Short mmCIF file of C-alpha atoms and ligand atoms in Angstrom, two decimals:
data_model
loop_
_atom_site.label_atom_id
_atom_site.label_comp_id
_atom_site.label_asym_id
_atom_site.label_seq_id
_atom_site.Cartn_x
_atom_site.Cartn_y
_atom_site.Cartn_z
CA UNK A 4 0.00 0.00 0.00
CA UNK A 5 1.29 2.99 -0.96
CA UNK A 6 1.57 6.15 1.55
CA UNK A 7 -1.01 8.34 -0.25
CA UNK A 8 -3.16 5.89 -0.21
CA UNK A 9 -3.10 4.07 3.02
CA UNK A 10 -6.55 4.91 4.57
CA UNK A 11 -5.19 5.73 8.45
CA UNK A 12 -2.86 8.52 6.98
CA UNK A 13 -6.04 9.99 4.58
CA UNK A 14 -8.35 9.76 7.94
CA UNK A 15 -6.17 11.69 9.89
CA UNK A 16 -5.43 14.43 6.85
CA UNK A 17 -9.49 14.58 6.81
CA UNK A 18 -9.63 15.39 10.47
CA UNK A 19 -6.49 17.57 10.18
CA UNK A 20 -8.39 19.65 7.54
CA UNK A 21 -12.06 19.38 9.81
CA UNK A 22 -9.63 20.63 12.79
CA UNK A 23 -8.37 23.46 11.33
CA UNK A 24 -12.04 24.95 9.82
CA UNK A 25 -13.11 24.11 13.14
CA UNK A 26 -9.97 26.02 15.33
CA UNK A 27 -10.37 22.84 17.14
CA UNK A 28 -8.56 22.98 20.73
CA UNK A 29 -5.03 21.24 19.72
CA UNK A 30 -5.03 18.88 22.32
CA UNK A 31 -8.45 17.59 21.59
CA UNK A 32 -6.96 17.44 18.09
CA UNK A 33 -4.21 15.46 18.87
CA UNK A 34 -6.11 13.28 20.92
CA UNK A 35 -8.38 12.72 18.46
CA UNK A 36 -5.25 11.71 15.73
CA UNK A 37 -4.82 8.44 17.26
CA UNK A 38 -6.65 5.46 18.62
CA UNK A 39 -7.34 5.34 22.17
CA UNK A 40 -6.32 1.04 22.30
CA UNK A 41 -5.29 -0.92 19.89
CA UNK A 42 -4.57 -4.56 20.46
CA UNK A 43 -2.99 -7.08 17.70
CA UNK A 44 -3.36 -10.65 18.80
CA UNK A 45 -1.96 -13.54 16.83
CA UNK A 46 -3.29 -17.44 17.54
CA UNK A 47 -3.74 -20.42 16.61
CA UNK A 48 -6.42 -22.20 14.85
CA UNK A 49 -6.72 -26.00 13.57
CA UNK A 50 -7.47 -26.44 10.18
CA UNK A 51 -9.31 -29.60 8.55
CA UNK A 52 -6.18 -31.24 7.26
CA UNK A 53 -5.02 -31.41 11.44
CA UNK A 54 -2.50 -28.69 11.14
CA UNK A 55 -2.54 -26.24 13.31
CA UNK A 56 -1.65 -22.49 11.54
CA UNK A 57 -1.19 -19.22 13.32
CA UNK A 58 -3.69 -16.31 12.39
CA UNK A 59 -3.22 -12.19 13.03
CA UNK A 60 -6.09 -10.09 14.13
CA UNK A 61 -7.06 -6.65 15.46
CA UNK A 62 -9.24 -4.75 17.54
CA UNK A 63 -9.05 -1.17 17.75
CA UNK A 64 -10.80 1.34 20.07
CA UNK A 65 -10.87 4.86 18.26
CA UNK A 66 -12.51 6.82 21.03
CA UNK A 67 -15.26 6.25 23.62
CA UNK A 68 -16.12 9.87 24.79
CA UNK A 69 -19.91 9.10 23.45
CA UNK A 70 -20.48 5.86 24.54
CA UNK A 71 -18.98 2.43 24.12
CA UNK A 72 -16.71 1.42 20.90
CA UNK A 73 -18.78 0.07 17.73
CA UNK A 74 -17.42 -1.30 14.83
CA UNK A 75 -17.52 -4.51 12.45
CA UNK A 76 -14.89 -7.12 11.78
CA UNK A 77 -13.72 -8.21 8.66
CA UNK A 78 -11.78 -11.25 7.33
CA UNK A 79 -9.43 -10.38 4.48
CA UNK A 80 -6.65 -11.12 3.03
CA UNK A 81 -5.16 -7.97 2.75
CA UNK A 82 -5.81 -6.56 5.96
CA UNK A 83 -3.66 -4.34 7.63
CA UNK A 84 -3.40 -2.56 11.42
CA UNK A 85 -3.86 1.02 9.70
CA UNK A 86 -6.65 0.34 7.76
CA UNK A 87 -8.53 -1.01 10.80
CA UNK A 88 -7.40 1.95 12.61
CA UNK A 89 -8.98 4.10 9.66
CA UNK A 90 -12.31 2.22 9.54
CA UNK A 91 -12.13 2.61 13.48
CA UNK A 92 -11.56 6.39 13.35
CA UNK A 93 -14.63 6.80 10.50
CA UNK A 94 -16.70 4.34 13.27
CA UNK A 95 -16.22 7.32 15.78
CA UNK A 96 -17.05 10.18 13.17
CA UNK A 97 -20.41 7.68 11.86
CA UNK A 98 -21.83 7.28 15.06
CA UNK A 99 -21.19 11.23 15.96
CA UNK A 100 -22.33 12.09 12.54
CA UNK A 101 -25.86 10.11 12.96
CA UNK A 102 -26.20 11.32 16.31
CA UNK A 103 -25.97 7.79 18.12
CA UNK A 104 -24.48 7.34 22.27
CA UNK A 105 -22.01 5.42 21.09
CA UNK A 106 -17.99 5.55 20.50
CA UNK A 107 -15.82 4.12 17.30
CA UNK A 108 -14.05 1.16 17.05
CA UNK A 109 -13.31 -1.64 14.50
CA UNK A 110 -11.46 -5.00 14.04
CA UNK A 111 -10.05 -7.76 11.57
CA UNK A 112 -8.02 -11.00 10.96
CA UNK A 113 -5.83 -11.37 8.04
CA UNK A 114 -7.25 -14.37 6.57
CA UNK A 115 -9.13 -15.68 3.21
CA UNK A 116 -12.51 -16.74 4.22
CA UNK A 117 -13.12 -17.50 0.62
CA UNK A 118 -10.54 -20.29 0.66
CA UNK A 119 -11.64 -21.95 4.32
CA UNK A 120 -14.60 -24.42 5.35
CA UNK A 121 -17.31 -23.22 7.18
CA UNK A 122 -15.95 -25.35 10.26
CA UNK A 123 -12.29 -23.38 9.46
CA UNK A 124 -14.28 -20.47 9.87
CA UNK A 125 -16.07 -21.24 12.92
CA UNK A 126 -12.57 -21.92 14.90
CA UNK A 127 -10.91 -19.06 13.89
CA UNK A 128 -13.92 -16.74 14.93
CA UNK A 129 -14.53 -18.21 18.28
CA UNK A 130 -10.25 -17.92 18.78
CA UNK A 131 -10.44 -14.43 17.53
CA UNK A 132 -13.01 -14.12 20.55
CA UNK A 133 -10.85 -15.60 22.68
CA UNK A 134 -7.86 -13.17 21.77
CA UNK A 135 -9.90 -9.99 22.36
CA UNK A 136 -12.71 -11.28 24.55
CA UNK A 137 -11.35 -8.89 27.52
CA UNK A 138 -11.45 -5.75 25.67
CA UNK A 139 -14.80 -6.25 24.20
CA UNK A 140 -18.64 -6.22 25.84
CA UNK A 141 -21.89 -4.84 25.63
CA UNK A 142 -21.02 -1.65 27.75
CA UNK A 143 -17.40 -1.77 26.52
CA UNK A 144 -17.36 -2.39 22.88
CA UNK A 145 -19.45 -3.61 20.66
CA UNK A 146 -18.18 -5.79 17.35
CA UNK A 147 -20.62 -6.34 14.26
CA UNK A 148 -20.37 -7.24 10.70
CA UNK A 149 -18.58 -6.18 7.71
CA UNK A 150 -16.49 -7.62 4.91
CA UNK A 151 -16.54 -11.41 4.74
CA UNK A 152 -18.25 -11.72 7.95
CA UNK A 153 -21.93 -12.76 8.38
CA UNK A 154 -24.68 -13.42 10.93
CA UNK A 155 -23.35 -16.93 11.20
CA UNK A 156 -20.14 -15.72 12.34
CA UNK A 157 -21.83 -13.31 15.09
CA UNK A 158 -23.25 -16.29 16.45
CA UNK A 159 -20.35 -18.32 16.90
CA UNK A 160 -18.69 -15.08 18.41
CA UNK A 161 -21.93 -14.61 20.58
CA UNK A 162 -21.68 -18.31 21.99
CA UNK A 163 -17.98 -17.90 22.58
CA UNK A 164 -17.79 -14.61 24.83
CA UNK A 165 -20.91 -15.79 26.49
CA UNK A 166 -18.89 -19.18 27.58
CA UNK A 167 -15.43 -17.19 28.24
CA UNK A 168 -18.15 -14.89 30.94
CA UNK A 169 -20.46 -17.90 31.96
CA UNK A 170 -23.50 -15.87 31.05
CA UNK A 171 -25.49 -14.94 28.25
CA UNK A 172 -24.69 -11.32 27.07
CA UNK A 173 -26.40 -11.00 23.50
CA UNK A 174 -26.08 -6.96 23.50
CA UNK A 175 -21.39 -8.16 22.98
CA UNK A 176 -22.08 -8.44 19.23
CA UNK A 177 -24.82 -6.93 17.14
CA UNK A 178 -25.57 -8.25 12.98
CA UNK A 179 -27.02 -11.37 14.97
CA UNK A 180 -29.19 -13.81 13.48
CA UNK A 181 -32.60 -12.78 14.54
CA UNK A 182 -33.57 -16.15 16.78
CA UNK A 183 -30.45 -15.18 19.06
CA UNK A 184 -31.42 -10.93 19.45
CA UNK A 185 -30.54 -9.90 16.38
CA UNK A 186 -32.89 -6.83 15.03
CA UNK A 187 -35.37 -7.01 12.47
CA UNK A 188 -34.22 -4.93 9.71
CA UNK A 189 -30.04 -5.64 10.21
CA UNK A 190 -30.11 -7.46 6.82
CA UNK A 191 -30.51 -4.38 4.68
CA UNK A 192 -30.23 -1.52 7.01
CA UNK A 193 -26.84 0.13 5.32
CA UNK A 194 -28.07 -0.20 1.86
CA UNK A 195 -31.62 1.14 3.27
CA UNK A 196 -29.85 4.17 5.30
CA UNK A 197 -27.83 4.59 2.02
CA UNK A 198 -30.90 5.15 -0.41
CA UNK A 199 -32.54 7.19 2.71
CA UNK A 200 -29.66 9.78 1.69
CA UNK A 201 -29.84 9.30 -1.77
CA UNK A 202 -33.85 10.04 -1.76
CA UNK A 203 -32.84 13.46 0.03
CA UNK A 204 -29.73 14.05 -2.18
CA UNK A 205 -32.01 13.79 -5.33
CA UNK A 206 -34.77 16.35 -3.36
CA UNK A 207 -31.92 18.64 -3.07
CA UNK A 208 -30.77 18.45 -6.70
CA UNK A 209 -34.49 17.95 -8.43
CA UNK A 210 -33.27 14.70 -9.50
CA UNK A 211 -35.96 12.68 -10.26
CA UNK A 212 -35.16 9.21 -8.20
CA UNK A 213 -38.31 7.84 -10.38
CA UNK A 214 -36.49 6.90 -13.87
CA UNK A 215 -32.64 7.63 -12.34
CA UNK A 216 -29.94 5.32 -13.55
CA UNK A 217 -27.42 3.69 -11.28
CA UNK A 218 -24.34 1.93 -11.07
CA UNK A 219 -23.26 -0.14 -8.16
CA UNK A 220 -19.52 -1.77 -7.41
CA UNK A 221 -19.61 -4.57 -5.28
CA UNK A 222 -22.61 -6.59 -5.00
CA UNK A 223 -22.70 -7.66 -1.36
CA UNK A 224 -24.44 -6.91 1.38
CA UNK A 225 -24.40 -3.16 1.01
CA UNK A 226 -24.69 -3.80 -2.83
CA UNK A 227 -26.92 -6.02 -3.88
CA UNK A 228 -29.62 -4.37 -1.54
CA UNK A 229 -28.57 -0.71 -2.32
CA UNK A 230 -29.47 -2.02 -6.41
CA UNK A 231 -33.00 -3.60 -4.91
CA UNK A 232 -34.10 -0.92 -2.91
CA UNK A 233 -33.35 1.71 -5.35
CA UNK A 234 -35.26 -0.50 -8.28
CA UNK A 235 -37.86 -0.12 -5.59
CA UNK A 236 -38.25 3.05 -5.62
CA UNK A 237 -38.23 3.59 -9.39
CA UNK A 238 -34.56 3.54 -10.08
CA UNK A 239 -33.19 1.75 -13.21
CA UNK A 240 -29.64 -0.34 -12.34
CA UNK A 241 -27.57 -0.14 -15.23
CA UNK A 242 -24.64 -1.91 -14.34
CA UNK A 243 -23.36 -3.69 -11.36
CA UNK A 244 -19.79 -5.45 -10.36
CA UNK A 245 -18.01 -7.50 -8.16
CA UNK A 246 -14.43 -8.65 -7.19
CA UNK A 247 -14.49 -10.88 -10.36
CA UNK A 248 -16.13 -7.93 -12.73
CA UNK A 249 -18.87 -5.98 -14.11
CA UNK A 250 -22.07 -6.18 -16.61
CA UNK A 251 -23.86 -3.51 -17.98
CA UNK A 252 -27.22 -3.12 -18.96
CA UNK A 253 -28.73 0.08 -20.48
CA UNK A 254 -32.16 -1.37 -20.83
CA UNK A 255 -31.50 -1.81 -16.77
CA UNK A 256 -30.89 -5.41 -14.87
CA UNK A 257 -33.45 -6.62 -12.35
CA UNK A 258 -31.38 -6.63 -9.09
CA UNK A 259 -32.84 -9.78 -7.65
CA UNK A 260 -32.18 -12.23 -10.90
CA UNK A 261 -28.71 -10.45 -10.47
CA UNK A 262 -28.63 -11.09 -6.65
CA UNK A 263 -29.65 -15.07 -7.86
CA UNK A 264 -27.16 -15.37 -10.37
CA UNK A 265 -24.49 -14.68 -7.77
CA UNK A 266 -25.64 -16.88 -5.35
CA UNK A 267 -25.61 -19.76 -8.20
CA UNK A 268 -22.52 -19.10 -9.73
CA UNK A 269 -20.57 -16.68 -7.24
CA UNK A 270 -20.19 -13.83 -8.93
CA UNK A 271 -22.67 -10.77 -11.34
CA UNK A 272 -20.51 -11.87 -14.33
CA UNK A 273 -22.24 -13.55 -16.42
CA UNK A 274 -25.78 -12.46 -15.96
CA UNK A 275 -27.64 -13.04 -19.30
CA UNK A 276 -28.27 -10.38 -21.39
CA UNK A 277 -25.72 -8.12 -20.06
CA UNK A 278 -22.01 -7.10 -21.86
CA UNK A 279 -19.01 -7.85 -19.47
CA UNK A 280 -17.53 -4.50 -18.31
CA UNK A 281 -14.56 -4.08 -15.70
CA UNK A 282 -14.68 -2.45 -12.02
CA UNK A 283 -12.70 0.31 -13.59
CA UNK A 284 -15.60 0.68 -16.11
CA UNK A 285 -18.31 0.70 -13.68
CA UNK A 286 -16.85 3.70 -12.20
CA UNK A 287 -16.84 5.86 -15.40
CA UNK A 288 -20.35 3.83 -16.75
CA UNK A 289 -22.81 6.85 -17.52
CA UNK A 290 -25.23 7.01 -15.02
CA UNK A 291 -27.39 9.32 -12.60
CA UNK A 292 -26.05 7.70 -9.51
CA UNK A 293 -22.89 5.77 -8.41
CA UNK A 294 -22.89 3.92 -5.46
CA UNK A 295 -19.08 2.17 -4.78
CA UNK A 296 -20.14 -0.55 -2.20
CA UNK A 297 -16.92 -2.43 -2.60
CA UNK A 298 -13.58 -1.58 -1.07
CA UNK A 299 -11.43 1.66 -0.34
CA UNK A 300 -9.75 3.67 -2.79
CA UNK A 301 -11.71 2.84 -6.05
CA UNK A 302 -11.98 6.70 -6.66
CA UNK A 303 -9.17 8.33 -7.34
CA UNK A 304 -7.25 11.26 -8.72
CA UNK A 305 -6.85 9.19 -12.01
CA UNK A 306 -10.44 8.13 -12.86
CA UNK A 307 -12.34 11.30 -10.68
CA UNK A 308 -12.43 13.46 -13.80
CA UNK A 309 -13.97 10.35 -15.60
CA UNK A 310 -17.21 10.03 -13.02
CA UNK A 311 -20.19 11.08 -14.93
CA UNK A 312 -22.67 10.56 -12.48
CA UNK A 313 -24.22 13.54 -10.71
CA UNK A 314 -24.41 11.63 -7.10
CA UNK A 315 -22.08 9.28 -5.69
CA UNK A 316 -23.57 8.10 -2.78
CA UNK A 317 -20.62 6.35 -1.05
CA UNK A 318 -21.85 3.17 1.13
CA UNK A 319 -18.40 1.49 0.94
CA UNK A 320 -15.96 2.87 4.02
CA UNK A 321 -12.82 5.66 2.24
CA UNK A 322 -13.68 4.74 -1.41
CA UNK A 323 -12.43 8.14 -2.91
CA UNK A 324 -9.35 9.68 -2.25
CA UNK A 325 -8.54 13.31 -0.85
CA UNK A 326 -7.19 14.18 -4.33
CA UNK A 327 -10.51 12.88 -6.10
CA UNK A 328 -12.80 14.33 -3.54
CA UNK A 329 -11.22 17.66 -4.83
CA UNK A 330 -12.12 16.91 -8.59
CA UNK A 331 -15.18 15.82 -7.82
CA UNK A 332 -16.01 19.00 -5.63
CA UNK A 333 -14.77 21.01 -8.86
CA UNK A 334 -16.97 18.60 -10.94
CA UNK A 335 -20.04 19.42 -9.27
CA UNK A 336 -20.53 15.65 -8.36
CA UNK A 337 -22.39 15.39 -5.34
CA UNK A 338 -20.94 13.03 -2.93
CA UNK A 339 -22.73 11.70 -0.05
CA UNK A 340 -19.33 11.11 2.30
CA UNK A 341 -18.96 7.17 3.40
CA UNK A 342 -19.61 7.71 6.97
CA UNK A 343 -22.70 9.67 6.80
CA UNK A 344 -24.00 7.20 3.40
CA UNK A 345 -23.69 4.45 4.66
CA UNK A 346 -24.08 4.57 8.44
CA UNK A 347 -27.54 2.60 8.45
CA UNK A 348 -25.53 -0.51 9.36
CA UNK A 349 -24.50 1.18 12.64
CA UNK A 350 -27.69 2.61 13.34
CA UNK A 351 -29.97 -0.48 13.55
CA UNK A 352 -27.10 -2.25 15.05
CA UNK A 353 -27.47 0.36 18.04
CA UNK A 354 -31.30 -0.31 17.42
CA UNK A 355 -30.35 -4.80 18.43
CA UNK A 356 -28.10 -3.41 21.30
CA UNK A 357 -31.18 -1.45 22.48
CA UNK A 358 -33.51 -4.34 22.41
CA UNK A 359 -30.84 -6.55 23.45
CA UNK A 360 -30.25 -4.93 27.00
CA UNK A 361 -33.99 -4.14 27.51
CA UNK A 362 -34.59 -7.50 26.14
CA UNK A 363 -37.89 -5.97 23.93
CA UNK A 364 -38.07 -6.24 20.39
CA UNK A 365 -39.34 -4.29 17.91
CA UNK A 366 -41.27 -4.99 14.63
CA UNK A 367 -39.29 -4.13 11.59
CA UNK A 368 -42.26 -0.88 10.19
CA UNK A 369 -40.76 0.87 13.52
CA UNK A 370 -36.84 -0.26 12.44
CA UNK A 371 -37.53 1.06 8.80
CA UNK A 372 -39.41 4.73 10.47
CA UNK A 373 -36.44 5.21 13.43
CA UNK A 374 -34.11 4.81 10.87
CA UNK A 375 -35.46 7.00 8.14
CA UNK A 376 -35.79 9.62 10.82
CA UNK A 377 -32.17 9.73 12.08
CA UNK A 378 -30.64 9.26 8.08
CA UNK A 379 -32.99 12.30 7.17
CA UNK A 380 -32.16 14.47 9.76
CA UNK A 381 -27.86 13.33 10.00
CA UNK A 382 -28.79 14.16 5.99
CA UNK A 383 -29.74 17.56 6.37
CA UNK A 384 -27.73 18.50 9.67
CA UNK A 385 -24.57 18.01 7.33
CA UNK A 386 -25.91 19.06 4.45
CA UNK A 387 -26.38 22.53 6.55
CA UNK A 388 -22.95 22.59 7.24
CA UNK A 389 -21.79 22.50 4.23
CA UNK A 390 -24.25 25.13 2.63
CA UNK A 391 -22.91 27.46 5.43
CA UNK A 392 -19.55 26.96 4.93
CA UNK A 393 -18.97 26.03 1.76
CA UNK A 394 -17.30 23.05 2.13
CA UNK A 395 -17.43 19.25 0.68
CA UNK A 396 -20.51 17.34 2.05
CA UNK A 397 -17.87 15.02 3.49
CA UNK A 398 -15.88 18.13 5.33
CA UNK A 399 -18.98 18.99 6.71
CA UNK A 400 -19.79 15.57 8.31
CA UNK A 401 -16.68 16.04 9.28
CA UNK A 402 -16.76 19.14 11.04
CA UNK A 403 -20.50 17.89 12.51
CA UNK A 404 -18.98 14.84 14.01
CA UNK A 405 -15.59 15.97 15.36
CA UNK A 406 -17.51 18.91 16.91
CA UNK A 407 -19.71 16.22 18.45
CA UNK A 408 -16.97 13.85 19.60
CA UNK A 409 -14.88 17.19 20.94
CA UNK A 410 -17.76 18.18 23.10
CA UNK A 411 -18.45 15.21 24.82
CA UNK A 412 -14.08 14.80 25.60
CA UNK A 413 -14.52 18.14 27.04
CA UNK A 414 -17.84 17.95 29.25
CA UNK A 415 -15.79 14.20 30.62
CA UNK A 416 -13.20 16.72 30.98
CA UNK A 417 -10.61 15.27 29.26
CA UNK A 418 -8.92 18.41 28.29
P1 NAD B 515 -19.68 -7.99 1.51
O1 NAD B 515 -18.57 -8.91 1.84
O2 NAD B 515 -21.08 -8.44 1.74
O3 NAD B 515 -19.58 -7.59 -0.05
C1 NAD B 515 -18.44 -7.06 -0.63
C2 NAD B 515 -18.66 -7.06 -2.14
O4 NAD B 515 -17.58 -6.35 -2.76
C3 NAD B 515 -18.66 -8.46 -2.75
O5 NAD B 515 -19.64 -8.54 -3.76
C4 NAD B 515 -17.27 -8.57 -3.39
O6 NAD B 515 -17.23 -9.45 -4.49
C5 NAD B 515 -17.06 -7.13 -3.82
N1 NAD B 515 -15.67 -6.80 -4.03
C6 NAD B 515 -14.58 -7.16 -3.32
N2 NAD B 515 -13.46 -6.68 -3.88
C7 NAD B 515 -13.86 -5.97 -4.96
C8 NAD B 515 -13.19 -5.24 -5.95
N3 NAD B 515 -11.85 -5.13 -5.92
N4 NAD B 515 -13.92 -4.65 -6.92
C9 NAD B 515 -15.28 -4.77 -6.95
N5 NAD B 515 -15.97 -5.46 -6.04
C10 NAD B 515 -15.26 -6.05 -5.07
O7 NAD B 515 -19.36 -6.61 2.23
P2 NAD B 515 -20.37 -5.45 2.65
O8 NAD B 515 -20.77 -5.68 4.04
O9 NAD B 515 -21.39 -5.24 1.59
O10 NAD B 515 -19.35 -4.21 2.67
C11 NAD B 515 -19.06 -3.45 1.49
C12 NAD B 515 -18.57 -2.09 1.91
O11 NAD B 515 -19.59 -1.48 2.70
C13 NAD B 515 -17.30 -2.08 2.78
O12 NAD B 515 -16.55 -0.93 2.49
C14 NAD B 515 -17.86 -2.00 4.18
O13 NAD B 515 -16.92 -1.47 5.10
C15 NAD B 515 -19.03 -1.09 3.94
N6 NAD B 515 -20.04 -1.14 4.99
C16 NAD B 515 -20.73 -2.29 5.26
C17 NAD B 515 -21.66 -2.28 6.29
C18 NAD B 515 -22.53 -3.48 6.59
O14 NAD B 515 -23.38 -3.35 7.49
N7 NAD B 515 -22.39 -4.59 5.90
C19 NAD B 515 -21.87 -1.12 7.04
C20 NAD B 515 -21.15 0.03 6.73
C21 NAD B 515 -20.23 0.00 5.70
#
């Protein structure tokens, strides 16, 4: 990875740049350029041919002034201690950003889930557990889902903390499957948050949504959902991709066939009556809205200038660079910033944790409503900021959150 584009260094330039429109109290800034913990654990886990190989993980605490750590885990390959530190520090700017009593945190293993058994897969999450079990819990920190981790997974990290404590303590994790606490509405709630944004970006622009053509990388869970709930409400997908490529459709794909296809065949490509296009592609495809729900750094200062679409509406975490934010700015594309986007996940997540630790459930109309309201409002608080100061959407969520998090360091007195 190179240095301009490792994501820890571009989070802290953001918050350099938020501190300084801010004249935000240097310590607090300082503070606030670090994590607060970070532990790296390796161990060991048996694999099904009896051998036993050693595994590297993370968990990093961002900040906790608003409330306990939140943040999902994700099993990659690639992983690496500063990009869980970035997605950590974005965790603490999200929940500020959405208005939520809770903190930032995130963690990973470096590991390929793609090439492991399910049973691989269930060791190495419960020894992950075991490596950061005393660090985490439901008024402590609070782990969920992301990349290559599901609601299976929660479960088996559920079950293990509750044996390391000897009690049951459901609120520890939150992306649960719903017969063990897990919220109604979890499924689809970053992709729904996501298009919550979108519907206000497109009131603010007199973009029709009805009739709008989009483009989506990366056709997971954020993804695949972001593509059906737009159809939904009237949009028409024109192309969608995934780590092994693209299609394209003009006339416009039905999402779910799409969804289907991939769950046949593992992958978009290939979906009939579509041409193959690349990721790279996607990006530039001509379209009304472009929603990168893949990985970071997809956008940058070599393909901004190529974006045609008039919102990109980012529910990935840091997929566009500080030098393509700055075309795109100069562009007039509209760019709704990762952590306010796509910060639906963490939002009904903090709706399980509720109903976890009252142990009352709610039905999924009153999920979809409490989430609309605090996506609408997070929409227009930033979108505020950034009239009044005339500054990127995403420096204004910025300068929304960090004022948030800075507050609450200085009433704990902190500083
Ligand atoms: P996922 O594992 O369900 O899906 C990831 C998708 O991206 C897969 O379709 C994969 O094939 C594709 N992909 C991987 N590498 C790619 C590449 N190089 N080019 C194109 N596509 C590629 O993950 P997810 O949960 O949907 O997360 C996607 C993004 O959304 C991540 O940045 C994640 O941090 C962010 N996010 C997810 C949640 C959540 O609740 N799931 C919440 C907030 C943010």
């Amino acid at each position: 990875m190179t240095e301009e584009l490792n994501p820890f260094k571009i989070a802290q330039e953001q918050l350099d740049m938020a501190a300084k429109l801010l004249k935000l109290d240097p310590a607090i800034h300082s503070l606030l350029r670090e994590p607060k913990r970070v532990l790296e654990v390796s161990f060991p886990v048996r694999m099904d041919n009896g051998q036993v190989k050693s595994f590297k993980g993370f968990r990093v605490q961002y900040n906790d002034a608003r409330g306990p750590c939140k943040g999902g885990i994700r099993f990659h390959p690639q992983e690496t201690l500063d990009t869980v530190k970035a997605l950590a520090a974005w965790m603490t700017w999200k929940t500020a950003c959405v208005g939520i009593p809770l903190g930032g945190g995130k963690g990973g293993v470096i590991c390929d889930p793609k090439q492991m058994s399910r049973g691989e897969l269930e060791r190495l999450s419960r020894a992950y557990i075991d490596a950061i079990g005393m660090i985490i819990g439901p008024e402590l920190d609070i782990p969920a889902p992301d990349v290559y981790t599901d609601p299976q997974i929660m479960a088996w990290m559920m079950d293990e903390f509750a044996k390391i404590r000897g009690y049951n303590a459901p609120g520890v994790i939150t992306g649960k499957p719903i017969p063990l606490g897990g919220s109604q509405g979890r499924g689809d709630a970053t992709a729904r948050g996501a298009v919550y944004t979108i519907r206000e970006a497109t009131k603010k622009l007199n973009i029709p949504l009805k009739g709008a053509t989009v483009a989506v990388q990366g056709y997971g869970n954020a993804g695949s959902y972001a593509a059906i709930l737009l159809e939904e409400m009237g949009a028409r997908i024109v192309a969608v991709s995934d780590s092994k490529g693209g299609v394209l459709s003009e006339k416009g794909l039905d999402p779910r066939a799409v969804l289907q296809h991939k769950q046949k065949t593992a992958s978009v490509v290939g979906f009939s009556g579509t041409k193959a296009i690349s990721n790279e592609d996607l990006l530039e495809t001509q379209c009304d809205i472009l929603v990168p729900a893949a990985l970071e750094n997809v956008i940058t200062g070599k393909n901004a200038s190529r974006i045609s679409a008039k919102i990109v509406a980012e529910a990935a975490n840091g997929p566009t660079t500080p030098e393509a934010d700055e075309v795109l700015f100069k562009n007039k594309v509209f760019d709704i910033p990762d952590f306010l986007c796509n910060a639906g996940g963490v939002t009904v997540s903090y709706f399980e944790w509720v109903q976890n630790v009252y142990g009352l459930y709610w039905p999924v109309e009153e999920i979809h409503d409490r989430l609309d309201k605090i996506m609408t409002k997070a929409f227009n608080d930033v979108y505020d900021v950034h009239l009044r100061n005339n500054v990127t959407m995403r420096m204004a969520a910025y300068m929304l959150s960090v004022q948030r998090v800075a507050e609450a360091m200085k009433l704990r007195g902190w500083v």
